[in-house]
Amino acid sequence: MGELPRHQPGTESIVCNRHRGQKRQRFQTLALSALLLIVLFYLPSFWALFPSDGIAEQLPVDAARILSRCAELKATPGPPVGFYSRSQSNRFEPGTKSVLIQNATIWTGSDSGKEQFKGDILLDGGIIKWIGGNGLDQASKYDGQMITTVDAQGAWVTPGIVDMHSHLGVDSVPNLSGASDTNSVLGITQPWLRSLDGFNTHDEAYTLSISGGVTSANILPGSANAIGGQAFLVKLRSTSERSPSSMLIEQPGSPNSTGWRQMKHACGENPSRVYRGTRLDTMWAFRAAYNEARQLVEQQDVYCAAAEAGRWSGLKEFPDNLKWEALADVIRGKVKVHNHCYEAVDFDGMVRLTNEFKFPIAAFHHAHEAYLVPDLIKKAWGTTPAIAVFATNSRYKREAYRGSEFAPRVMADNGLRVVMKSDHPVLDSRFLLYEAQQAHFYGLPANLALASVTTTPATVLGLDHRIGFLKQGYDADVVIWDSHPLSLGATPKQVYIDGIPQIDTPHVHEKPAAFQEAPVTPNFDKEAAEAVKYEGVPPLRPSRQVKNVVFVNVRSVWSRVDDGIGVEQTFCASTFDKSSHNELTTVVVENGNVKCTGTVVTCAVKNLVGYETIDLEGGSLVPGMTSFGAPLGLGEIDGEASTKDGTVFDPLSGTVPSIVGGDSAVIRAADGLQFATRDALLAYRSGVTAGISAPDHSGVFSGLGTFFSLGTSNKLERGALLQEATALHVSIGHNGSPSVSTQVATLRRLLLGRGDGEQQEVFTRAANGKLTLVVNAESADIIATLVELKKEVDGITGQSLKLTLVGAAEGHMLAHELGQAGIGVILVPSRSFPNQWEQKQILPGPPLTEQSAIATLISHNVTVGIGITEKWSARNTRFDAAWAALDNPAHVSKKQALALVTTNLEKLLGATVRAKDADMVAYLGGDVFDLSSKVTAVVSPRRSSVDLL
């Protein structure tokens, strides 16, 4: 043994203290231990105050601050020490009652999204205090008055949805110039800007998005700039403080902060368009900016090396730059870079940039060609970027032209992490889950599809230690669903953010039992392979065209009733056994016409020679649907003028050239039709066989619509032009100039016969009830005025004006009056969104209101159709119709839902279809409204043929 320690002056007090109580002794032991830890922690910084050669130098007065700053630059972002042992969230609202959710089917997000079990979840202090079985044992520790028990009755429970690409609060709704803070156009690279500085707490969309299960969002600046600025992560619930900062998930610099920052980059068309440059200019702007940041990093590193070594002589002020410090943090690996980027050429440029300046990209956003170049994506410096995409939103500009619905599946197959995002308000983030549902429909595995809006974005954002999963100690952001989250129309029964219930009185309707399981989706292996093979533009025309077909194992058949009255179900198997195909029927098609529906015997199938046999495997035959609302068939790429018909002249906003006919000219959409556009063909392959489009316009006057086939290659082909002119289209709205009252006065004057030329001719026909007048109008005030105008015109002409309203976001407020007046409504979009001020008073439907706008209008005997706002979404028409029925099954039957996109829509738009001439669509593997079926053939009586897809 060594010698005992010698007595040292100053230790007497310690010796004397030995005779005090044990409590005092324990306290001193703890205090000394803490002091030792502090000394050890700061010892390197202490010695850094002196040079290594031992020669004292004069220290700057802020030496400690400088050394702290140097240590901060080296710190690695991540969960703070002790985070997992927290007993309360930093976002906890005092007074919040605890919640015990019992009997839930819990999807935790763990095990790559495969873990699920029956159990309970206890929410307390803004965090998940317990998850598993025996929740009552945990709840018994609480005062009964401070805990709420919710019986989930087996319902699915998931983490709150995380939107990794949103402009909520900066691109606010309704869209007003005073709250438009998405982009700055004062410089192509501005990493110093912060979305938080424009974050509007009064955005109307927060409540709507929460009602779709969205609990957290990454609020990005826009994509006008190469470097648009810093993004911030928020929870969508309102706070007692009512400030933007109080909505942040992490307060920068707070003890609960990970230290991660978020930043927006953009390449490709947007910066080029805004700054009138090219991709070459944008990439140089990136390199110049990163060079500034790199120089700052190098200056700081040299400075800190000297300071930490105690070489203070000659050191001046710490090198810092408020403009470039955030970009310097990118190089230091402290920032999650979110890169708006579409094409291979842009990915290549950004990958080279990351390797030149040694920084990682967290995710490429939009990324319509990422599925074509997965190996290129993997060459990015550091961790391979995730890919945040839309499900089916493509072709709105050239760089989005090669986007594919199979991209999520292909990318996952290649080991890339997939995130589905909204780009709100481009897509209403209330329906972000629908993006995951579509991705799953087209082949993304169920676990990855649900993860794409929960665990994956949380991980990419650096917040997977607190959101995106259901685990003990995580934030109490929880959603209880009325059906499996990947089933169409899945709606929250309740949403909790920080343990606080967000929906005061949830309205939900019982879903079919089959909706409680993840859909068994169709096989799209061939289509996915072709998407890659043909670099995003695979052939979309039918693979073959035949005359005669026998469809076997058909579970249901729907047919049109003559004179456009509606549709009816002519066959439905009451039971269905996949192994035996019992109680299924056979449908025989000859020369494109249905000749027999019955058994193999009654249809004499054995006697049929040369017929193609198609096994629908329990599928269905349904009338072809019609699309309206977007200028389908009038253009290929919205952002490219050379690919579309263009916009008509408007006599109320400028002079119409005399050669066209002057102010009295009437434009016909049929003259500008473009057949076989990709959006048209994709719709055709999805069961939408016809389109009705009006001339594209930006003012009051549009012109005469047209009715055409989506499956033909040109206007001269048989069955291509179904009806050259349908209805007369105009718009009345708050566009600033001319006034609404001027627009209405013009419409009144024309309907009462005070116009000129061809224009007066068509308006006179409309006033006499011989031509449908379609008016795009949104606000209840304008709709009320139009109701009065119809009454006025009818009183003078003695006829009944056939009036149809399009848009009609606030039409539900006048459902009774519209029903009495015989005015029809086409809701565009079918699920309303208050994008403009005149759409502010929407009826959102479940879970916020019991009835949807569709159900309300139908219950007042209004003839209702539904439409779309953008061409790419025509392909989703059958899902829009199905959703209408799922939202309000008591008011919208399946028959009525089909009519919304067939007979009702055509009637409201002045299109005439005879039942015997109407297309029929064959769905393989399920019902028309199921996520388990896909279109396999289109029967066309007009063309006496069957298209095999």
PDB file of N, CA and C in Angstrom, residues 79-80 83-84 86-92 101 107-108 121-131 157-162 215-217 233-237 246-251 256-258 458 462-479 495-500:
ATOM      1  N   PRO A  79     -30.251  14.341 -30.191  1.00  0.00           N
ATOM      2  CA  PRO A  79     -31.075  14.502 -28.991  1.00  0.00           C
ATOM      3  C   PRO A  79     -30.248  14.971 -27.809  1.00  0.00           C
ATOM      4  N   PRO A  80     -30.732  15.933 -27.065  1.00  0.00           N
ATOM      5  CA  PRO A  80     -29.962  16.424 -25.911  1.00  0.00           C
ATOM      6  C   PRO A  80     -29.821  15.357 -24.836  1.00  0.00           C
ATOM      7  N   PHE A  83     -32.721  13.448 -22.710  1.00  0.00           N
ATOM      8  CA  PHE A  83     -34.017  13.667 -23.352  1.00  0.00           C
ATOM      9  C   PHE A  83     -34.969  12.502 -23.115  1.00  0.00           C
ATOM     10  N   TYR A  84     -34.449  11.286 -23.182  1.00  0.00           N
ATOM     11  CA  TYR A  84     -35.314  10.116 -23.098  1.00  0.00           C
ATOM     12  C   TYR A  84     -35.841   9.874 -21.682  1.00  0.00           C
ATOM     13  N   ARG A  86     -37.059  12.396 -19.915  1.00  0.00           N
ATOM     14  CA  ARG A  86     -37.913  13.545 -19.583  1.00  0.00           C
ATOM     15  C   ARG A  86     -39.274  13.059 -19.096  1.00  0.00           C
ATOM     16  N   SER A  87     -39.850  13.799 -18.203  1.00  0.00           N
ATOM     17  CA  SER A  87     -41.172  13.460 -17.673  1.00  0.00           C
ATOM     18  C   SER A  87     -42.258  14.338 -18.268  1.00  0.00           C
ATOM     19  N   GLN A  88     -41.830  15.346 -19.024  1.00  0.00           N
ATOM     20  CA  GLN A  88     -42.802  16.299 -19.580  1.00  0.00           C
ATOM     21  C   GLN A  88     -42.211  16.946 -20.824  1.00  0.00           C
ATOM     22  N   SER A  89     -43.046  17.187 -21.800  1.00  0.00           N
ATOM     23  CA  SER A  89     -42.593  17.817 -23.028  1.00  0.00           C
ATOM     24  C   SER A  89     -42.356  19.304 -22.822  1.00  0.00           C
ATOM     25  N   ASN A  90     -41.410  19.839 -23.575  1.00  0.00           N
ATOM     26  CA  ASN A  90     -41.195  21.292 -23.539  1.00  0.00           C
ATOM     27  C   ASN A  90     -42.395  22.051 -24.113  1.00  0.00           C
ATOM     28  N   ARG A  91     -43.288  21.329 -24.791  1.00  0.00           N
ATOM     29  CA  ARG A  91     -44.473  21.947 -25.383  1.00  0.00           C
ATOM     30  C   ARG A  91     -45.738  21.685 -24.559  1.00  0.00           C
ATOM     31  N   PHE A  92     -45.579  21.135 -23.387  1.00  0.00           N
ATOM     32  CA  PHE A  92     -46.737  20.810 -22.555  1.00  0.00           C
ATOM     33  C   PHE A  92     -47.514  22.065 -22.176  1.00  0.00           C
ATOM     34  N   ILE A 101     -55.810   5.765 -24.048  1.00  0.00           N
ATOM     35  CA  ILE A 101     -56.466   5.181 -25.219  1.00  0.00           C
ATOM     36  C   ILE A 101     -56.393   3.669 -25.058  1.00  0.00           C
ATOM     37  N   TRP A 107     -50.104   0.859 -34.597  1.00  0.00           N
ATOM     38  CA  TRP A 107     -48.991   0.824 -35.553  1.00  0.00           C
ATOM     39  C   TRP A 107     -47.940   1.775 -35.010  1.00  0.00           C
ATOM     40  N   THR A 108     -46.807   1.235 -34.570  1.00  0.00           N
ATOM     41  CA  THR A 108     -45.827   2.057 -33.863  1.00  0.00           C
ATOM     42  C   THR A 108     -44.836   2.750 -34.775  1.00  0.00           C
ATOM     43  N   ILE A 121     -52.467   3.099 -24.881  1.00  0.00           N
ATOM     44  CA  ILE A 121     -51.475   4.180 -24.900  1.00  0.00           C
ATOM     45  C   ILE A 121     -51.878   5.215 -23.850  1.00  0.00           C
ATOM     46  N   LEU A 122     -50.933   5.575 -23.008  1.00  0.00           N
ATOM     47  CA  LEU A 122     -51.174   6.597 -21.993  1.00  0.00           C
ATOM     48  C   LEU A 122     -50.433   7.869 -22.375  1.00  0.00           C
ATOM     49  N   LEU A 123     -51.180   8.968 -22.491  1.00  0.00           N
ATOM     50  CA  LEU A 123     -50.613  10.274 -22.821  1.00  0.00           C
ATOM     51  C   LEU A 123     -50.649  11.149 -21.581  1.00  0.00           C
ATOM     52  N   ASP A 124     -49.493  11.707 -21.228  1.00  0.00           N
ATOM     53  CA  ASP A 124     -49.440  12.540 -20.030  1.00  0.00           C
ATOM     54  C   ASP A 124     -48.249  13.484 -20.136  1.00  0.00           C
ATOM     55  N   GLY A 125     -48.444  14.725 -19.748  1.00  0.00           N
ATOM     56  CA  GLY A 125     -47.351  15.695 -19.784  1.00  0.00           C
ATOM     57  C   GLY A 125     -46.888  16.017 -21.191  1.00  0.00           C
ATOM     58  N   GLY A 126     -47.749  15.760 -22.174  1.00  0.00           N
ATOM     59  CA  GLY A 126     -47.394  16.037 -23.563  1.00  0.00           C
ATOM     60  C   GLY A 126     -46.563  14.947 -24.206  1.00  0.00           C
ATOM     61  N   ILE A 127     -46.345  13.823 -23.492  1.00  0.00           N
ATOM     62  CA  ILE A 127     -45.561  12.722 -24.049  1.00  0.00           C
ATOM     63  C   ILE A 127     -46.314  11.406 -23.868  1.00  0.00           C
ATOM     64  N   ILE A 128     -45.816  10.365 -24.527  1.00  0.00           N
ATOM     65  CA  ILE A 128     -46.363   9.020 -24.359  1.00  0.00           C
ATOM     66  C   ILE A 128     -45.712   8.410 -23.122  1.00  0.00           C
ATOM     67  N   LYS A 129     -46.506   8.249 -22.068  1.00  0.00           N
ATOM     68  CA  LYS A 129     -45.964   7.738 -20.811  1.00  0.00           C
ATOM     69  C   LYS A 129     -45.950   6.210 -20.785  1.00  0.00           C
ATOM     70  N   TRP A 130     -46.841   5.618 -21.552  1.00  0.00           N
ATOM     71  CA  TRP A 130     -46.917   4.158 -21.530  1.00  0.00           C
ATOM     72  C   TRP A 130     -47.526   3.687 -22.838  1.00  0.00           C
ATOM     73  N   ILE A 131     -47.013   2.590 -23.367  1.00  0.00           N
ATOM     74  CA  ILE A 131     -47.607   1.959 -24.533  1.00  0.00           C
ATOM     75  C   ILE A 131     -47.427   0.461 -24.386  1.00  0.00           C
ATOM     76  N   VAL A 157     -54.470   3.045 -34.601  1.00  0.00           N
ATOM     77  CA  VAL A 157     -53.846   4.226 -33.989  1.00  0.00           C
ATOM     78  C   VAL A 157     -52.420   4.317 -34.514  1.00  0.00           C
ATOM     79  N   THR A 158     -52.064   5.496 -34.994  1.00  0.00           N
ATOM     80  CA  THR A 158     -50.727   5.710 -35.567  1.00  0.00           C
ATOM     81  C   THR A 158     -50.100   6.973 -34.998  1.00  0.00           C
ATOM     82  N   PRO A 159     -48.813   7.163 -35.255  1.00  0.00           N
ATOM     83  CA  PRO A 159     -48.227   8.475 -34.949  1.00  0.00           C
ATOM     84  C   PRO A 159     -48.892   9.548 -35.798  1.00  0.00           C
ATOM     85  N   GLY A 160     -48.812  10.791 -35.361  1.00  0.00           N
ATOM     86  CA  GLY A 160     -49.293  11.899 -36.173  1.00  0.00           C
ATOM     87  C   GLY A 160     -48.522  11.985 -37.469  1.00  0.00           C
ATOM     88  N   ILE A 161     -49.195  12.443 -38.508  1.00  0.00           N
ATOM     89  CA  ILE A 161     -48.570  12.545 -39.822  1.00  0.00           C
ATOM     90  C   ILE A 161     -47.608  13.727 -39.853  1.00  0.00           C
ATOM     91  N   VAL A 162     -46.470  13.519 -40.483  1.00  0.00           N
ATOM     92  CA  VAL A 162     -45.419  14.534 -40.585  1.00  0.00           C
ATOM     93  C   VAL A 162     -45.299  14.961 -42.052  1.00  0.00           C
ATOM     94  N   THR A 215     -49.908  16.431 -37.880  1.00  0.00           N
ATOM     95  CA  THR A 215     -49.596  17.046 -36.585  1.00  0.00           C
ATOM     96  C   THR A 215     -48.357  17.925 -36.627  1.00  0.00           C
ATOM     97  N   SER A 216     -47.427  17.615 -37.555  1.00  0.00           N
ATOM     98  CA  SER A 216     -46.177  18.380 -37.658  1.00  0.00           C
ATOM     99  C   SER A 216     -45.895  18.703 -39.113  1.00  0.00           C
ATOM    100  N   ALA A 217     -45.223  19.820 -39.351  1.00  0.00           N
ATOM    101  CA  ALA A 217     -44.893  20.204 -40.726  1.00  0.00           C
ATOM    102  C   ALA A 217     -43.579  20.959 -40.761  1.00  0.00           C
ATOM    103  N   LEU A 233     -39.618  23.752 -38.190  1.00  0.00           N
ATOM    104  CA  LEU A 233     -40.556  22.666 -37.924  1.00  0.00           C
ATOM    105  C   LEU A 233     -41.561  23.088 -36.868  1.00  0.00           C
ATOM    106  N   VAL A 234     -42.840  22.898 -37.172  1.00  0.00           N
ATOM    107  CA  VAL A 234     -43.884  23.342 -36.262  1.00  0.00           C
ATOM    108  C   VAL A 234     -44.866  22.213 -35.969  1.00  0.00           C
ATOM    109  N   LYS A 235     -45.549  22.350 -34.837  1.00  0.00           N
ATOM    110  CA  LYS A 235     -46.768  21.578 -34.568  1.00  0.00           C
ATOM    111  C   LYS A 235     -47.936  22.466 -34.983  1.00  0.00           C
ATOM    112  N   LEU A 236     -48.981  21.860 -35.527  1.00  0.00           N
ATOM    113  CA  LEU A 236     -50.056  22.650 -36.131  1.00  0.00           C
ATOM    114  C   LEU A 236     -51.090  23.171 -35.142  1.00  0.00           C
ATOM    115  N   ARG A 237     -51.061  22.699 -33.922  1.00  0.00           N
ATOM    116  CA  ARG A 237     -52.093  23.152 -32.983  1.00  0.00           C
ATOM    117  C   ARG A 237     -51.869  24.601 -32.560  1.00  0.00           C
ATOM    118  N   SER A 246     -44.105  29.948 -30.625  1.00  0.00           N
ATOM    119  CA  SER A 246     -44.652  28.951 -29.700  1.00  0.00           C
ATOM    120  C   SER A 246     -45.144  27.703 -30.424  1.00  0.00           C
ATOM    121  N   MET A 247     -45.224  27.759 -31.747  1.00  0.00           N
ATOM    122  CA  MET A 247     -45.631  26.581 -32.521  1.00  0.00           C
ATOM    123  C   MET A 247     -44.436  25.730 -32.940  1.00  0.00           C
ATOM    124  N   LEU A 248     -43.226  26.236 -32.711  1.00  0.00           N
ATOM    125  CA  LEU A 248     -42.027  25.488 -33.085  1.00  0.00           C
ATOM    126  C   LEU A 248     -41.907  24.204 -32.264  1.00  0.00           C
ATOM    127  N   ILE A 249     -41.465  23.131 -32.905  1.00  0.00           N
ATOM    128  CA  ILE A 249     -41.207  21.904 -32.168  1.00  0.00           C
ATOM    129  C   ILE A 249     -40.004  22.094 -31.254  1.00  0.00           C
ATOM    130  N   GLU A 250     -38.985  22.755 -31.775  1.00  0.00           N
ATOM    131  CA  GLU A 250     -37.791  23.048 -30.988  1.00  0.00           C
ATOM    132  C   GLU A 250     -37.506  24.539 -31.024  1.00  0.00           C
ATOM    133  N   GLN A 251     -37.301  25.117 -29.867  1.00  0.00           N
ATOM    134  CA  GLN A 251     -36.843  26.490 -29.800  1.00  0.00           C
ATOM    135  C   GLN A 251     -35.334  26.494 -30.022  1.00  0.00           C
ATOM    136  N   ASN A 256     -33.943  21.605 -25.012  1.00  0.00           N
ATOM    137  CA  ASN A 256     -34.606  20.486 -25.678  1.00  0.00           C
ATOM    138  C   ASN A 256     -34.260  20.397 -27.155  1.00  0.00           C
ATOM    139  N   SER A 257     -33.423  21.290 -27.635  1.00  0.00           N
ATOM    140  CA  SER A 257     -33.135  21.338 -29.066  1.00  0.00           C
ATOM    141  C   SER A 257     -32.061  20.339 -29.463  1.00  0.00           C
ATOM    142  N   THR A 258     -32.233  19.747 -30.648  1.00  0.00           N
ATOM    143  CA  THR A 258     -31.225  18.827 -31.184  1.00  0.00           C
ATOM    144  C   THR A 258     -30.055  19.583 -31.800  1.00  0.00           C
ATOM    145  N   ALA A 458     -39.810  11.980 -40.265  1.00  0.00           N
ATOM    146  CA  ALA A 458     -39.301  12.331 -38.938  1.00  0.00           C
ATOM    147  C   ALA A 458     -37.813  12.038 -38.842  1.00  0.00           C
ATOM    148  N   GLY A 462     -34.396  14.680 -38.618  1.00  0.00           N
ATOM    149  CA  GLY A 462     -33.596  14.641 -37.397  1.00  0.00           C
ATOM    150  C   GLY A 462     -34.411  14.694 -36.133  1.00  0.00           C
ATOM    151  N   LEU A 463     -35.705  14.353 -36.228  1.00  0.00           N
ATOM    152  CA  LEU A 463     -36.586  14.419 -35.064  1.00  0.00           C
ATOM    153  C   LEU A 463     -37.203  13.065 -34.738  1.00  0.00           C
ATOM    154  N   ASP A 464     -36.562  11.997 -35.199  1.00  0.00           N
ATOM    155  CA  ASP A 464     -37.108  10.664 -34.959  1.00  0.00           C
ATOM    156  C   ASP A 464     -36.920  10.213 -33.513  1.00  0.00           C
ATOM    157  N   HIS A 465     -36.386  11.081 -32.673  1.00  0.00           N
ATOM    158  CA  HIS A 465     -36.309  10.775 -31.252  1.00  0.00           C
ATOM    159  C   HIS A 465     -37.555  11.250 -30.502  1.00  0.00           C
ATOM    160  N   ARG A 466     -38.463  11.960 -31.225  1.00  0.00           N
ATOM    161  CA  ARG A 466     -39.631  12.480 -30.502  1.00  0.00           C
ATOM    162  C   ARG A 466     -40.922  12.442 -31.315  1.00  0.00           C
ATOM    163  N   ILE A 467     -40.867  12.438 -32.647  1.00  0.00           N
ATOM    164  CA  ILE A 467     -42.077  12.363 -33.457  1.00  0.00           C
ATOM    165  C   ILE A 467     -41.932  11.262 -34.506  1.00  0.00           C
ATOM    166  N   GLY A 468     -43.046  10.884 -35.114  1.00  0.00           N
ATOM    167  CA  GLY A 468     -43.027   9.911 -36.194  1.00  0.00           C
ATOM    168  C   GLY A 468     -43.161   8.470 -35.741  1.00  0.00           C
ATOM    169  N   PHE A 469     -43.060   8.213 -34.441  1.00  0.00           N
ATOM    170  CA  PHE A 469     -43.190   6.872 -33.885  1.00  0.00           C
ATOM    171  C   PHE A 469     -44.131   6.923 -32.679  1.00  0.00           C
ATOM    172  N   LEU A 470     -44.665   5.775 -32.320  1.00  0.00           N
ATOM    173  CA  LEU A 470     -45.373   5.634 -31.053  1.00  0.00           C
ATOM    174  C   LEU A 470     -44.481   4.808 -30.131  1.00  0.00           C
ATOM    175  N   LYS A 471     -43.782   5.529 -29.248  1.00  0.00           N
ATOM    176  CA  LYS A 471     -42.882   4.894 -28.288  1.00  0.00           C
ATOM    177  C   LYS A 471     -42.974   5.647 -26.971  1.00  0.00           C
ATOM    178  N   GLN A 472     -42.669   4.953 -25.912  1.00  0.00           N
ATOM    179  CA  GLN A 472     -42.648   5.598 -24.606  1.00  0.00           C
ATOM    180  C   GLN A 472     -41.624   6.728 -24.601  1.00  0.00           C
ATOM    181  N   GLY A 473     -42.018   7.897 -24.122  1.00  0.00           N
ATOM    182  CA  GLY A 473     -41.139   9.051 -24.057  1.00  0.00           C
ATOM    183  C   GLY A 473     -41.227   9.966 -25.253  1.00  0.00           C
ATOM    184  N   TYR A 474     -41.921   9.535 -26.313  1.00  0.00           N
ATOM    185  CA  TYR A 474     -42.066  10.367 -27.511  1.00  0.00           C
ATOM    186  C   TYR A 474     -43.208  11.368 -27.324  1.00  0.00           C
ATOM    187  N   ASP A 475     -43.230  12.382 -28.177  1.00  0.00           N
ATOM    188  CA  ASP A 475     -44.299  13.375 -28.128  1.00  0.00           C
ATOM    189  C   ASP A 475     -45.654  12.694 -28.297  1.00  0.00           C
ATOM    190  N   ALA A 476     -46.627  13.200 -27.597  1.00  0.00           N
ATOM    191  CA  ALA A 476     -47.973  12.608 -27.628  1.00  0.00           C
ATOM    192  C   ALA A 476     -48.753  13.118 -28.836  1.00  0.00           C
ATOM    193  N   ASP A 477     -48.220  12.820 -30.034  1.00  0.00           N
ATOM    194  CA  ASP A 477     -48.879  13.160 -31.303  1.00  0.00           C
ATOM    195  C   ASP A 477     -49.452  11.864 -31.858  1.00  0.00           C
ATOM    196  N   VAL A 478     -50.747  11.708 -31.746  1.00  0.00           N
ATOM    197  CA  VAL A 478     -51.390  10.416 -31.975  1.00  0.00           C
ATOM    198  C   VAL A 478     -52.670  10.617 -32.773  1.00  0.00           C
ATOM    199  N   VAL A 479     -52.949   9.687 -33.697  1.00  0.00           N
ATOM    200  CA  VAL A 479     -54.185   9.738 -34.476  1.00  0.00           C
ATOM    201  C   VAL A 479     -54.938   8.424 -34.330  1.00  0.00           C
ATOM    202  N   VAL A 495     -57.509  13.430 -33.167  1.00  0.00           N
ATOM    203  CA  VAL A 495     -56.100  13.751 -33.359  1.00  0.00           C
ATOM    204  C   VAL A 495     -55.587  14.408 -32.089  1.00  0.00           C
ATOM    205  N   TYR A 496     -54.481  13.900 -31.567  1.00  0.00           N
ATOM    206  CA  TYR A 496     -53.852  14.477 -30.379  1.00  0.00           C
ATOM    207  C   TYR A 496     -52.516  15.088 -30.777  1.00  0.00           C
ATOM    208  N   ILE A 497     -52.302  16.327 -30.368  1.00  0.00           N
ATOM    209  CA  ILE A 497     -51.004  16.967 -30.533  1.00  0.00           C
ATOM    210  C   ILE A 497     -50.532  17.398 -29.154  1.00  0.00           C
ATOM    211  N   ASP A 498     -49.369  16.908 -28.767  1.00  0.00           N
ATOM    212  CA  ASP A 498     -48.867  17.143 -27.406  1.00  0.00           C
ATOM    213  C   ASP A 498     -49.872  16.673 -26.367  1.00  0.00           C
ATOM    214  N   GLY A 499     -50.612  15.620 -26.723  1.00  0.00           N
ATOM    215  CA  GLY A 499     -51.590  15.051 -25.796  1.00  0.00           C
ATOM    216  C   GLY A 499     -52.910  15.784 -25.727  1.00  0.00           C
ATOM    217  N   ILE A 500     -53.067  16.817 -26.548  1.00  0.00           N
ATOM    218  CA  ILE A 500     -54.287  17.641 -26.515  1.00  0.00           C
ATOM    219  C   ILE A 500     -55.204  17.241 -27.674  1.00  0.00           C
TER     220      ILE A 500
END
